[in-house]
Amino acid sequence: MIDFARNVRLWFAPQDISKEGSTPDYRFSLANERTFLAWLRTALALIGGGFAVDQFLPDLPWAWRVGLALALLGAGVLCSLRAVNHWVRCERAMRRGEDLPVSRFPALLSVAVAIVALVMVVVVLAGWEG
């Protein structure tokens, strides 16, 4: 937990990361940044999907519509927070010459999105109308 708190502090002070270890090959740091940006694009897509479910499925019962929208919005929030945390963890590991950190988050996000997609398939096939 202490390491997580330190990582959160580094989110807003990335210059402090340079005090650890040695500077890695810039290509690796830039690849880490591209991965971070890819996670942010995924987060934005999930947030957009949440708003789309809420706005474009008015015939869906309220509880289903709000549940699906909140699931997608929540996944987007978690994905954006995970992006910056993973960026910091990877940058620190590269500077220290350690193995890159592993995470279960991609698998959990995939399962969550698959569940929402399956529910949406049921909604489309059932042709739910208010």
GROMACS .gro file of N, CA, C and O in nm:
model
  520
    1MET      N    1   0.082  -0.120   0.000
    1MET     CA    2   0.000   0.000   0.000
    1MET      C    3   0.086   0.126   0.000
    1MET      O    4   0.051   0.225  -0.060
    2ILE      N    5   0.201   0.118   0.070
    2ILE     CA    6   0.290   0.234   0.074
    2ILE      C    7   0.344   0.263  -0.066
    2ILE      O    8   0.354   0.379  -0.106
    3ASP      N    9   0.376   0.156  -0.142
    3ASP     CA   10   0.426   0.175  -0.277
    3ASP      C   11   0.320   0.239  -0.366
    3ASP      O   12   0.350   0.324  -0.449
    4PHE      N   13   0.192   0.200  -0.347
    4PHE     CA   14   0.083   0.260  -0.425
    4PHE      C   15   0.073   0.409  -0.394
    4PHE      O   16   0.059   0.491  -0.485
    5ALA      N   17   0.081   0.446  -0.266
    5ALA     CA   18   0.074   0.587  -0.228
    5ALA      C   19   0.190   0.666  -0.290
    5ALA      O   20   0.172   0.778  -0.337
    6ARG      N   21   0.308   0.604  -0.293
    6ARG     CA   22   0.423   0.670  -0.356
    6ARG      C   23   0.399   0.687  -0.505
    6ARG      O   24   0.430   0.791  -0.562
    7ASN      N   25   0.341   0.584  -0.568
    7ASN     CA   26   0.311   0.595  -0.711
    7ASN      C   27   0.212   0.706  -0.739
    7ASN      O   28   0.226   0.780  -0.837
    8VAL      N   29   0.110   0.719  -0.654
    8VAL     CA   30   0.010   0.825  -0.674
    8VAL      C   31   0.078   0.961  -0.665
    8VAL      O   32   0.049   1.051  -0.743
    9ARG      N   33   0.170   0.977  -0.571
    9ARG     CA   34   0.243   1.104  -0.560
    9ARG      C   35   0.322   1.131  -0.688
    9ARG      O   36   0.329   1.243  -0.735
   10LEU      N   37   0.379   1.025  -0.746
   10LEU     CA   38   0.458   1.041  -0.868
   10LEU      C   39   0.372   1.074  -0.990
   10LEU      O   40   0.424   1.124  -1.090
   11TRP      N   41   0.241   1.047  -0.983
   11TRP     CA   42   0.154   1.084  -1.094
   11TRP      C   43   0.166   1.234  -1.121
   11TRP      O   44   0.159   1.278  -1.235
   12PHE      N   45   0.179   1.311  -1.014
   12PHE     CA   46   0.179   1.457  -1.024
   12PHE      C   47   0.319   1.517  -1.014
   12PHE      O   48   0.333   1.639  -1.016
   13ALA      N   49   0.418   1.432  -0.999
   13ALA     CA   50   0.557   1.479  -0.992
   13ALA      C   51   0.647   1.383  -1.069
   13ALA      O   52   0.737   1.321  -1.012
   14PRO      N   53   0.624   1.367  -1.199
   14PRO     CA   54   0.702   1.269  -1.275
   14PRO      C   55   0.852   1.300  -1.279
   14PRO      O   56   0.932   1.211  -1.301
   15GLN      N   57   0.889   1.424  -1.253
   15GLN     CA   58   1.031   1.457  -1.251
   15GLN      C   59   1.103   1.383  -1.139
   15GLN      O   60   1.224   1.357  -1.149
   16ASP      N   61   1.031   1.343  -1.035
   16ASP     CA   62   1.094   1.268  -0.925
   16ASP      C   63   1.133   1.127  -0.966
   16ASP      O   64   1.220   1.066  -0.903
   17ILE      N   65   1.072   1.075  -1.072
   17ILE     CA   66   1.107   0.941  -1.119
   17ILE      C   67   1.252   0.940  -1.167
   17ILE      O   68   1.324   0.841  -1.151
   18SER      N   69   1.296   1.053  -1.222
   18SER     CA   70   1.433   1.058  -1.277
   18SER      C   71   1.539   1.046  -1.168
   18SER      O   72   1.656   1.025  -1.200
   19LYS      N   73   1.500   1.057  -1.042
   19LYS     CA   74   1.596   1.044  -0.932
   19LYS      C   75   1.627   0.897  -0.901
   19LYS      O   76   1.719   0.869  -0.826
   20GLU      N   77   1.549   0.807  -0.960
   20GLU     CA   78   1.567   0.664  -0.934
   20GLU      C   79   1.645   0.600  -1.048
   20GLU      O   80   1.618   0.626  -1.165
   21GLY      N   81   1.740   0.517  -1.014
   21GLY     CA   82   1.812   0.437  -1.113
   21GLY      C   83   1.878   0.521  -1.220
   21GLY      O   84   1.916   0.635  -1.198
   22SER      N   85   1.888   0.462  -1.338
   22SER     CA   86   1.951   0.530  -1.451
   22SER      C   87   1.850   0.546  -1.564
   22SER      O   88   1.751   0.474  -1.571
   23THR      N   89   1.880   0.640  -1.651
   23THR     CA   90   1.789   0.668  -1.762
   23THR      C   91   1.788   0.551  -1.860
   23THR      O   92   1.893   0.511  -1.910
   24PRO      N   93   1.667   0.497  -1.887
   24PRO     CA   94   1.660   0.387  -1.984
   24PRO      C   95   1.671   0.441  -2.127
   24PRO      O   96   1.667   0.561  -2.149
   25ASP      N   97   1.685   0.351  -2.220
   25ASP     CA   98   1.682   0.388  -2.361
   25ASP      C   99   1.552   0.465  -2.386
   25ASP      O  100   1.445   0.423  -2.346
   26TYR      N  101   1.562   0.579  -2.452
   26TYR     CA  102   1.445   0.664  -2.474
   26TYR      C  103   1.335   0.592  -2.550
   26TYR      O  104   1.217   0.621  -2.530
   27ARG      N  105   1.372   0.497  -2.633
   27ARG     CA  106   1.269   0.423  -2.708
   27ARG      C  107   1.175   0.350  -2.613
   27ARG      O  108   1.056   0.339  -2.638
   28PHE      N  109   1.229   0.298  -2.502
   28PHE     CA  110   1.146   0.227  -2.406
   28PHE      C  111   1.053   0.323  -2.332
   28PHE      O  112   0.936   0.293  -2.309
   29SER      N  113   1.105   0.439  -2.296
   29SER     CA  114   1.021   0.539  -2.229
   29SER      C  115   0.910   0.587  -2.322
   29SER      O  116   0.795   0.606  -2.280
   30LEU      N  117   0.945   0.607  -2.449
   30LEU     CA  118   0.843   0.651  -2.545
   30LEU      C  119   0.740   0.541  -2.571
   30LEU      O  120   0.621   0.569  -2.587
   31ALA      N  121   0.783   0.416  -2.573
   31ALA     CA  122   0.688   0.305  -2.588
   31ALA      C  123   0.595   0.299  -2.467
   31ALA      O  124   0.475   0.273  -2.481
   32ASN      N  125   0.650   0.324  -2.349
   32ASN     CA  126   0.569   0.326  -2.228
   32ASN      C  127   0.464   0.438  -2.237
   32ASN      O  128   0.348   0.419  -2.200
   33GLU      N  129   0.505   0.552  -2.289
   33GLU     CA  130   0.411   0.663  -2.306
   33GLU      C  131   0.303   0.630  -2.409
   33GLU      O  132   0.185   0.663  -2.389
   34ARG      N  133   0.339   0.563  -2.518
   34ARG     CA  134   0.238   0.524  -2.618
   34ARG      C  135   0.138   0.426  -2.558
   34ARG      O  136   0.018   0.433  -2.588
   35THR      N  137   0.187   0.336  -2.474
   35THR     CA  138   0.096   0.242  -2.407
   35THR      C  139   0.001   0.317  -2.315
   35THR      O  140  -0.119   0.289  -2.310
   36PHE      N  141   0.053   0.414  -2.242
   36PHE     CA  142  -0.029   0.499  -2.157
   36PHE      C  143  -0.139   0.567  -2.239
   36PHE      O  144  -0.257   0.566  -2.201
   37LEU      N  145  -0.101   0.623  -2.352
   37LEU     CA  146  -0.200   0.691  -2.436
   37LEU      C  147  -0.303   0.594  -2.493
   37LEU      O  148  -0.421   0.628  -2.507
   38ALA      N  149  -0.262   0.472  -2.524
   38ALA     CA  150  -0.357   0.372  -2.572
   38ALA      C  151  -0.458   0.338  -2.463
   38ALA      O  152  -0.578   0.323  -2.491
   39TRP      N  153  -0.412   0.327  -2.338
   39TRP     CA  154  -0.506   0.302  -2.228
   39TRP      C  155  -0.601   0.420  -2.211
   39TRP      O  156  -0.720   0.400  -2.181
   40LEU      N  157  -0.553   0.542  -2.230
   40LEU     CA  158  -0.642   0.658  -2.220
   40LEU      C  159  -0.746   0.657  -2.332
   40LEU      O  160  -0.862   0.691  -2.309
   41ARG      N  161  -0.706   0.618  -2.452
   41ARG     CA  162  -0.804   0.608  -2.561
   41ARG      C  163  -0.909   0.503  -2.529
   41ARG      O  164  -1.028   0.522  -2.555
   42THR      N  165  -0.866   0.392  -2.470
   42THR     CA  166  -0.962   0.289  -2.429
   42THR      C  167  -1.057   0.344  -2.324
   42THR      O  168  -1.178   0.321  -2.330
   43ALA      N  169  -1.003   0.419  -2.227
   43ALA     CA  170  -1.087   0.478  -2.123
   43ALA      C  171  -1.190   0.574  -2.184
   43ALA      O  172  -1.308   0.571  -2.147
   44LEU      N  173  -1.146   0.657  -2.278
   44LEU     CA  174  -1.239   0.750  -2.343
   44LEU      C  175  -1.347   0.676  -2.422
   44LEU      O  176  -1.464   0.717  -2.422
   45ALA      N  177  -1.310   0.567  -2.486
   45ALA     CA  178  -1.409   0.487  -2.560
   45ALA      C  179  -1.512   0.426  -2.464
   45ALA      O  180  -1.632   0.425  -2.495
   46LEU      N  181  -1.466   0.377  -2.351
   46LEU     CA  182  -1.558   0.319  -2.253
   46LEU      C  183  -1.652   0.427  -2.197
   46LEU      O  184  -1.773   0.404  -2.182
   47ILE      N  185  -1.598   0.544  -2.168
   47ILE     CA  186  -1.681   0.654  -2.118
   47ILE      C  187  -1.781   0.696  -2.225
   47ILE      O  188  -1.900   0.716  -2.197
   48GLY      N  189  -1.735   0.707  -2.349
   48GLY     CA  190  -1.828   0.739  -2.458
   48GLY      C  191  -1.936   0.634  -2.475
   48GLY      O  192  -2.053   0.666  -2.499
   49GLY      N  193  -1.898   0.508  -2.461
   49GLY     CA  194  -1.996   0.400  -2.469
   49GLY      C  195  -2.099   0.408  -2.357
   49GLY      O  196  -2.217   0.382  -2.379
   50GLY      N  197  -2.054   0.445  -2.238
   50GLY     CA  198  -2.147   0.461  -2.126
   50GLY      C  199  -2.249   0.570  -2.153
   50GLY      O  200  -2.370   0.553  -2.130
   51PHE      N  201  -2.202   0.683  -2.205
   51PHE     CA  202  -2.296   0.791  -2.239
   51PHE      C  203  -2.388   0.751  -2.354
   51PHE      O  204  -2.506   0.784  -2.355
   52ALA      N  205  -2.335   0.677  -2.451
   52ALA     CA  206  -2.416   0.633  -2.564
   52ALA      C  207  -2.528   0.540  -2.518
   52ALA      O  208  -2.643   0.553  -2.563
   53VAL      N  209  -2.497   0.447  -2.430
   53VAL     CA  210  -2.601   0.356  -2.378
   53VAL      C  211  -2.709   0.437  -2.310
   53VAL      O  212  -2.828   0.413  -2.329
   54ASP      N  213  -2.669   0.533  -2.229
   54ASP     CA  214  -2.768   0.613  -2.155
   54ASP      C  215  -2.853   0.699  -2.248
   54ASP      O  216  -2.975   0.710  -2.229
   55GLN      N  217  -2.791   0.757  -2.350
   55GLN     CA  218  -2.863   0.850  -2.435
   55GLN      C  219  -2.939   0.787  -2.551
   55GLN      O  220  -3.043   0.837  -2.591
   56PHE      N  221  -2.887   0.676  -2.604
   56PHE     CA  222  -2.944   0.622  -2.727
   56PHE      C  223  -3.028   0.496  -2.707
   56PHE      O  224  -3.072   0.436  -2.805
   57LEU      N  225  -3.049   0.456  -2.584
   57LEU     CA  226  -3.134   0.341  -2.557
   57LEU      C  227  -3.247   0.379  -2.462
   57LEU      O  228  -3.265   0.318  -2.356
   58PRO      N  229  -3.328   0.480  -2.500
   58PRO     CA  230  -3.433   0.525  -2.409
   58PRO      C  231  -3.542   0.420  -2.386
   58PRO      O  232  -3.612   0.425  -2.285
   59ASP      N  233  -3.557   0.326  -2.478
   59ASP     CA  234  -3.662   0.225  -2.463
   59ASP      C  235  -3.621   0.113  -2.368
   59ASP      O  236  -3.704   0.032  -2.328
   60LEU      N  237  -3.494   0.108  -2.334
   60LEU     CA  238  -3.445   0.007  -2.241
   60LEU      C  239  -3.495   0.042  -2.100
   60LEU      O  240  -3.497   0.159  -2.063
   61PRO      N  241  -3.541  -0.056  -2.024
   61PRO     CA  242  -3.584  -0.025  -1.887
   61PRO      C  243  -3.475   0.053  -1.813
   61PRO      O  244  -3.355   0.027  -1.828
   62TRP      N  245  -3.518   0.149  -1.730
   62TRP     CA  246  -3.427   0.241  -1.663
   62TRP      C  247  -3.313   0.170  -1.591
   62TRP      O  248  -3.197   0.208  -1.604
   63ALA      N  249  -3.345   0.068  -1.512
   63ALA     CA  250  -3.242   0.000  -1.433
   63ALA      C  251  -3.136  -0.064  -1.523
   63ALA      O  252  -3.017  -0.058  -1.493
   64TRP      N  253  -3.178  -0.124  -1.633
   64TRP     CA  254  -3.082  -0.186  -1.726
   64TRP      C  255  -2.995  -0.080  -1.792
   64TRP      O  256  -2.874  -0.094  -1.803
   65ARG      N  257  -3.061   0.028  -1.838
   65ARG     CA  258  -2.988   0.134  -1.906
   65ARG      C  259  -2.885   0.198  -1.814
   65ARG      O  260  -2.768   0.213  -1.849
   66VAL      N  261  -2.927   0.231  -1.694
   66VAL     CA  262  -2.836   0.294  -1.600
   66VAL      C  263  -2.727   0.197  -1.555
   66VAL      O  264  -2.610   0.234  -1.543
   67GLY      N  265  -2.763   0.071  -1.533
   67GLY     CA  266  -2.664  -0.028  -1.493
   67GLY      C  267  -2.555  -0.047  -1.596
   67GLY      O  268  -2.435  -0.050  -1.564
   68LEU      N  269  -2.596  -0.061  -1.723
   68LEU     CA  270  -2.498  -0.078  -1.831
   68LEU      C  271  -2.413   0.049  -1.848
   68LEU      O  272  -2.291   0.041  -1.865
   69ALA      N  273  -2.478   0.164  -1.843
   69ALA     CA  274  -2.405   0.289  -1.858
   69ALA      C  275  -2.304   0.306  -1.744
   69ALA      O  276  -2.188   0.342  -1.768
   70LEU      N  277  -2.345   0.280  -1.622
   70LEU     CA  278  -2.254   0.294  -1.509
   70LEU      C  279  -2.140   0.193  -1.514
   70LEU      O  280  -2.027   0.224  -1.475
   71ALA      N  281  -2.168   0.073  -1.564
   71ALA     CA  282  -2.062  -0.027  -1.578
   71ALA      C  283  -1.955   0.023  -1.675
   71ALA      O  284  -1.835   0.013  -1.648
   72LEU      N  285  -1.999   0.077  -1.788
   72LEU     CA  286  -1.903   0.129  -1.886
   72LEU      C  287  -1.831   0.253  -1.835
   72LEU      O  288  -1.710   0.267  -1.852
   73LEU      N  289  -1.905   0.343  -1.771
   73LEU     CA  290  -1.841   0.464  -1.716
   73LEU      C  291  -1.740   0.427  -1.607
   73LEU      O  292  -1.630   0.482  -1.601
   74GLY      N  293  -1.778   0.335  -1.520
   74GLY     CA  294  -1.686   0.290  -1.414
   74GLY      C  295  -1.562   0.225  -1.472
   74GLY      O  296  -1.450   0.249  -1.424
   75ALA      N  297  -1.579   0.144  -1.576
   75ALA     CA  298  -1.464   0.081  -1.639
   75ALA      C  299  -1.373   0.188  -1.701
   75ALA      O  300  -1.250   0.176  -1.696
   76GLY      N  301  -1.432   0.292  -1.757
   76GLY     CA  302  -1.353   0.402  -1.813
   76GLY      C  303  -1.273   0.476  -1.707
   76GLY      O  304  -1.155   0.508  -1.727
   77VAL      N  305  -1.335   0.500  -1.593
   77VAL     CA  306  -1.265   0.567  -1.483
   77VAL      C  307  -1.149   0.480  -1.435
   77VAL      O  308  -1.035   0.527  -1.419
   78LEU      N  309  -1.176   0.352  -1.411
   78LEU     CA  310  -1.071   0.261  -1.365
   78LEU      C  311  -0.958   0.250  -1.467
   78LEU      O  312  -0.841   0.245  -1.431
   79CYS      N  313  -0.996   0.247  -1.593
   79CYS     CA  314  -0.896   0.234  -1.700
   79CYS      C  315  -0.805   0.357  -1.704
   79CYS      O  316  -0.683   0.344  -1.720
   80SER      N  317  -0.862   0.474  -1.687
   80SER     CA  318  -0.779   0.595  -1.690
   80SER      C  319  -0.685   0.601  -1.570
   80SER      O  320  -0.570   0.641  -1.582
   81LEU      N  321  -0.734   0.561  -1.453
   81LEU     CA  322  -0.648   0.559  -1.335
   81LEU      C  323  -0.541   0.452  -1.347
   81LEU      O  324  -0.426   0.473  -1.307
   82ARG      N  325  -0.577   0.340  -1.402
   82ARG     CA  326  -0.480   0.232  -1.421
   82ARG      C  327  -0.373   0.275  -1.519
   82ARG      O  328  -0.256   0.240  -1.504
   83ALA      N  329  -0.409   0.352  -1.619
   83ALA     CA  330  -0.312   0.396  -1.720
   83ALA      C  331  -0.197   0.473  -1.657
   83ALA      O  332  -0.080   0.442  -1.682
   84VAL      N  333  -0.229   0.570  -1.577
   84VAL     CA  334  -0.123   0.653  -1.518
   84VAL      C  335  -0.045   0.573  -1.414
   84VAL      O  336   0.078   0.587  -1.405
   85ASN      N  337  -0.112   0.489  -1.338
   85ASN     CA  338  -0.041   0.409  -1.238
   85ASN      C  339   0.055   0.311  -1.306
   85ASN      O  340   0.169   0.294  -1.263
   86HIS      N  341   0.010   0.249  -1.414
   86HIS     CA  342   0.096   0.153  -1.485
   86HIS      C  343   0.213   0.225  -1.551
   86HIS      O  344   0.325   0.173  -1.553
   87TRP      N  345   0.190   0.345  -1.602
   87TRP     CA  346   0.298   0.421  -1.663
   87TRP      C  347   0.407   0.447  -1.561
   87TRP      O  348   0.526   0.426  -1.588
   88VAL      N  349   0.368   0.493  -1.441
   88VAL     CA  350   0.466   0.521  -1.335
   88VAL      C  351   0.540   0.394  -1.295
   88VAL      O  352   0.662   0.392  -1.283
   89ARG      N  353   0.464   0.286  -1.274
   89ARG     CA  354   0.527   0.160  -1.231
   89ARG      C  355   0.627   0.110  -1.335
   89ARG      O  356   0.737   0.063  -1.301
   90CYS      N  357   0.591   0.117  -1.463
   90CYS     CA  358   0.682   0.071  -1.569
   90CYS      C  359   0.804   0.161  -1.579
   90CYS      O  360   0.917   0.112  -1.596
   91GLU      N  361   0.784   0.290  -1.571
   91GLU     CA  362   0.897   0.382  -1.581
   91GLU      C  363   0.995   0.359  -1.467
   91GLU      O  364   1.117   0.354  -1.488
   92ARG      N  365   0.944   0.341  -1.347
   92ARG     CA  366   1.031   0.314  -1.231
   92ARG      C  367   1.105   0.181  -1.250
   92ARG      O  368   1.223   0.172  -1.221
   93ALA      N  369   1.034   0.079  -1.297
   93ALA     CA  370   1.098  -0.051  -1.316
   93ALA      C  371   1.208  -0.043  -1.420
   93ALA      O  372   1.316  -0.100  -1.402
   94MET      N  373   1.185   0.029  -1.530
   94MET     CA  374   1.287   0.041  -1.634
   94MET      C  375   1.410   0.114  -1.580
   94MET      O  376   1.523   0.076  -1.608
   95ARG      N  377   1.387   0.218  -1.501
   95ARG     CA  378   1.500   0.294  -1.445
   95ARG      C  379   1.580   0.210  -1.346
   95ARG      O  380   1.700   0.228  -1.334
   96ARG      N  381   1.514   0.120  -1.278
   96ARG     CA  382   1.581   0.036  -1.178
   96ARG      C  383   1.639  -0.092  -1.237
   96ARG      O  384   1.706  -0.168  -1.168
   97GLY      N  385   1.608  -0.119  -1.364
   97GLY     CA  386   1.655  -0.242  -1.426
   97GLY      C  387   1.580  -0.365  -1.379
   97GLY      O  388   1.631  -0.476  -1.385
   98GLU      N  389   1.456  -0.346  -1.333
   98GLU     CA  390   1.373  -0.455  -1.283
   98GLU      C  391   1.281  -0.507  -1.395
   98GLU      O  392   1.265  -0.442  -1.499
   99ASP      N  393   1.220  -0.622  -1.368
   99ASP     CA  394   1.118  -0.672  -1.460
   99ASP      C  395   1.000  -0.575  -1.461
   99ASP      O  396   0.968  -0.513  -1.358
  100LEU      N  397   0.935  -0.566  -1.575
  100LEU     CA  398   0.817  -0.479  -1.582
  100LEU      C  399   0.706  -0.538  -1.497
  100LEU      O  400   0.691  -0.661  -1.488
  101PRO      N  401   0.626  -0.452  -1.435
  101PRO     CA  402   0.519  -0.502  -1.348
  101PRO      C  403   0.409  -0.571  -1.429
  101PRO      O  404   0.381  -0.535  -1.543
  102VAL      N  405   0.350  -0.671  -1.367
  102VAL     CA  406   0.238  -0.740  -1.429
  102VAL      C  407   0.109  -0.696  -1.360
  102VAL      O  408   0.111  -0.645  -1.249
  103SER      N  409  -0.001  -0.715  -1.429
  103SER     CA  410  -0.129  -0.671  -1.375
  103SER      C  411  -0.240  -0.763  -1.424
  103SER      O  412  -0.237  -0.812  -1.536
  104ARG      N  413  -0.340  -0.779  -1.339
  104ARG     CA  414  -0.460  -0.854  -1.377
  104ARG      C  415  -0.564  -0.763  -1.442
  104ARG      O  416  -0.666  -0.810  -1.490
  105PHE      N  417  -0.538  -0.633  -1.439
  105PHE     CA  418  -0.638  -0.538  -1.487
  105PHE      C  419  -0.682  -0.563  -1.631
  105PHE      O  420  -0.802  -0.558  -1.659
  106PRO      N  421  -0.591  -0.589  -1.726
  106PRO     CA  422  -0.638  -0.614  -1.862
  106PRO      C  423  -0.738  -0.730  -1.870
  106PRO      O  424  -0.838  -0.723  -1.942
  107ALA      N  425  -0.713  -0.837  -1.795
  107ALA     CA  426  -0.806  -0.950  -1.796
  107ALA      C  427  -0.939  -0.912  -1.733
  107ALA      O  428  -1.046  -0.946  -1.786
  108LEU      N  429  -0.935  -0.839  -1.622
  108LEU     CA  430  -1.060  -0.797  -1.557
  108LEU      C  431  -1.140  -0.702  -1.646
  108LEU      O  432  -1.262  -0.714  -1.656
  109LEU      N  433  -1.070  -0.610  -1.711
  109LEU     CA  434  -1.138  -0.518  -1.802
  109LEU      C  435  -1.200  -0.594  -1.918
  109LEU      O  436  -1.315  -0.567  -1.958
  110SER      N  437  -1.129  -0.689  -1.973
  110SER     CA  438  -1.182  -0.770  -2.084
  110SER      C  439  -1.308  -0.845  -2.043
  110SER      O  440  -1.406  -0.850  -2.118
  111VAL      N  441  -1.305  -0.904  -1.924
  111VAL     CA  442  -1.422  -0.979  -1.876
  111VAL      C  443  -1.540  -0.884  -1.855
  111VAL      O  444  -1.653  -0.914  -1.894
  112ALA      N  445  -1.515  -0.767  -1.796
  112ALA     CA  446  -1.622  -0.671  -1.774
  112ALA      C  447  -1.684  -0.624  -1.905
  112ALA      O  448  -1.807  -0.618  -1.919
  113VAL      N  449  -1.599  -0.592  -2.002
  113VAL     CA  450  -1.651  -0.547  -2.132
  113VAL      C  451  -1.726  -0.660  -2.202
  113VAL      O  452  -1.832  -0.639  -2.262
  114ALA      N  453  -1.677  -0.783  -2.190
  114ALA     CA  454  -1.746  -0.897  -2.250
  114ALA      C  455  -1.883  -0.917  -2.187
  114ALA      O  456  -1.981  -0.946  -2.259
  115ILE      N  457  -1.893  -0.902  -2.056
  115ILE     CA  458  -2.023  -0.917  -1.988
  115ILE      C  459  -2.119  -0.809  -2.036
  115ILE      O  460  -2.235  -0.839  -2.069
  116VAL      N  461  -2.073  -0.685  -2.042
  116VAL     CA  462  -2.160  -0.577  -2.090
  116VAL      C  463  -2.201  -0.604  -2.234
  116VAL      O  464  -2.318  -0.585  -2.271
  117ALA      N  465  -2.108  -0.652  -2.317
  117ALA     CA  466  -2.142  -0.682  -2.456
  117ALA      C  467  -2.245  -0.794  -2.466
  117ALA      O  468  -2.338  -0.786  -2.548
  118LEU      N  469  -2.231  -0.896  -2.385
  118LEU     CA  470  -2.329  -1.005  -2.386
  118LEU      C  471  -2.467  -0.956  -2.343
  118LEU      O  472  -2.569  -0.996  -2.402
  119VAL      N  473  -2.470  -0.872  -2.242
  119VAL     CA  474  -2.599  -0.815  -2.201
  119VAL      C  475  -2.659  -0.733  -2.315
  119VAL      O  476  -2.779  -0.740  -2.341
  120MET      N  477  -2.575  -0.657  -2.384
  120MET     CA  478  -2.625  -0.578  -2.497
  120MET      C  479  -2.676  -0.667  -2.611
  120MET      O  480  -2.774  -0.633  -2.676
  121VAL      N  481  -2.611  -0.780  -2.634
  121VAL     CA  482  -2.660  -0.875  -2.735
  121VAL      C  483  -2.799  -0.924  -2.697
  121VAL      O  484  -2.890  -0.929  -2.780
  122VAL      N  485  -2.817  -0.957  -2.570
  122VAL     CA  486  -2.949  -1.001  -2.522
  122VAL      C  487  -3.052  -0.890  -2.542
  122VAL      O  488  -3.164  -0.915  -2.586
  123VAL      N  489  -3.013  -0.767  -2.510
  123VAL     CA  490  -3.103  -0.653  -2.526
  123VAL      C  491  -3.143  -0.637  -2.672
  123VAL      O  492  -3.261  -0.618  -2.704
  124VAL      N  493  -3.047  -0.645  -2.762
  124VAL     CA  494  -3.077  -0.629  -2.905
  124VAL      C  495  -3.165  -0.744  -2.955
  124VAL      O  496  -3.263  -0.721  -3.026
  125LEU      N  497  -3.132  -0.864  -2.916
  125LEU     CA  498  -3.211  -0.980  -2.963
  125LEU      C  499  -3.352  -0.980  -2.903
  125LEU      O  500  -3.447  -1.020  -2.970
  126ALA      N  501  -3.364  -0.937  -2.780
  126ALA     CA  502  -3.495  -0.933  -2.716
  126ALA      C  503  -3.578  -0.818  -2.768
  126ALA      O  504  -3.701  -0.819  -2.757
  127GLY      N  505  -3.510  -0.717  -2.824
  127GLY     CA  506  -3.583  -0.603  -2.878
  127GLY      C  507  -3.664  -0.531  -2.771
  127GLY      O  508  -3.778  -0.495  -2.794
  128TRP      N  509  -3.602  -0.513  -2.656
  128TRP     CA  510  -3.671  -0.448  -2.543
  128TRP      C  511  -3.726  -0.313  -2.581
  128TRP      O  512  -3.659  -0.230  -2.640
  129GLU      N  513  -3.851  -0.293  -2.547
  129GLU     CA  514  -3.914  -0.161  -2.565
  129GLU      C  515  -3.980  -0.125  -2.433
  129GLU      O  516  -4.034  -0.211  -2.364
  130GLY      N  517  -3.972   0.004  -2.401
  130GLY     CA  518  -4.025   0.053  -2.273
  130GLY      C  519  -4.156  -0.005  -2.246
  130GLY      O  520  -4.215  -0.044  -2.159
   0.00000   0.00000   0.00000
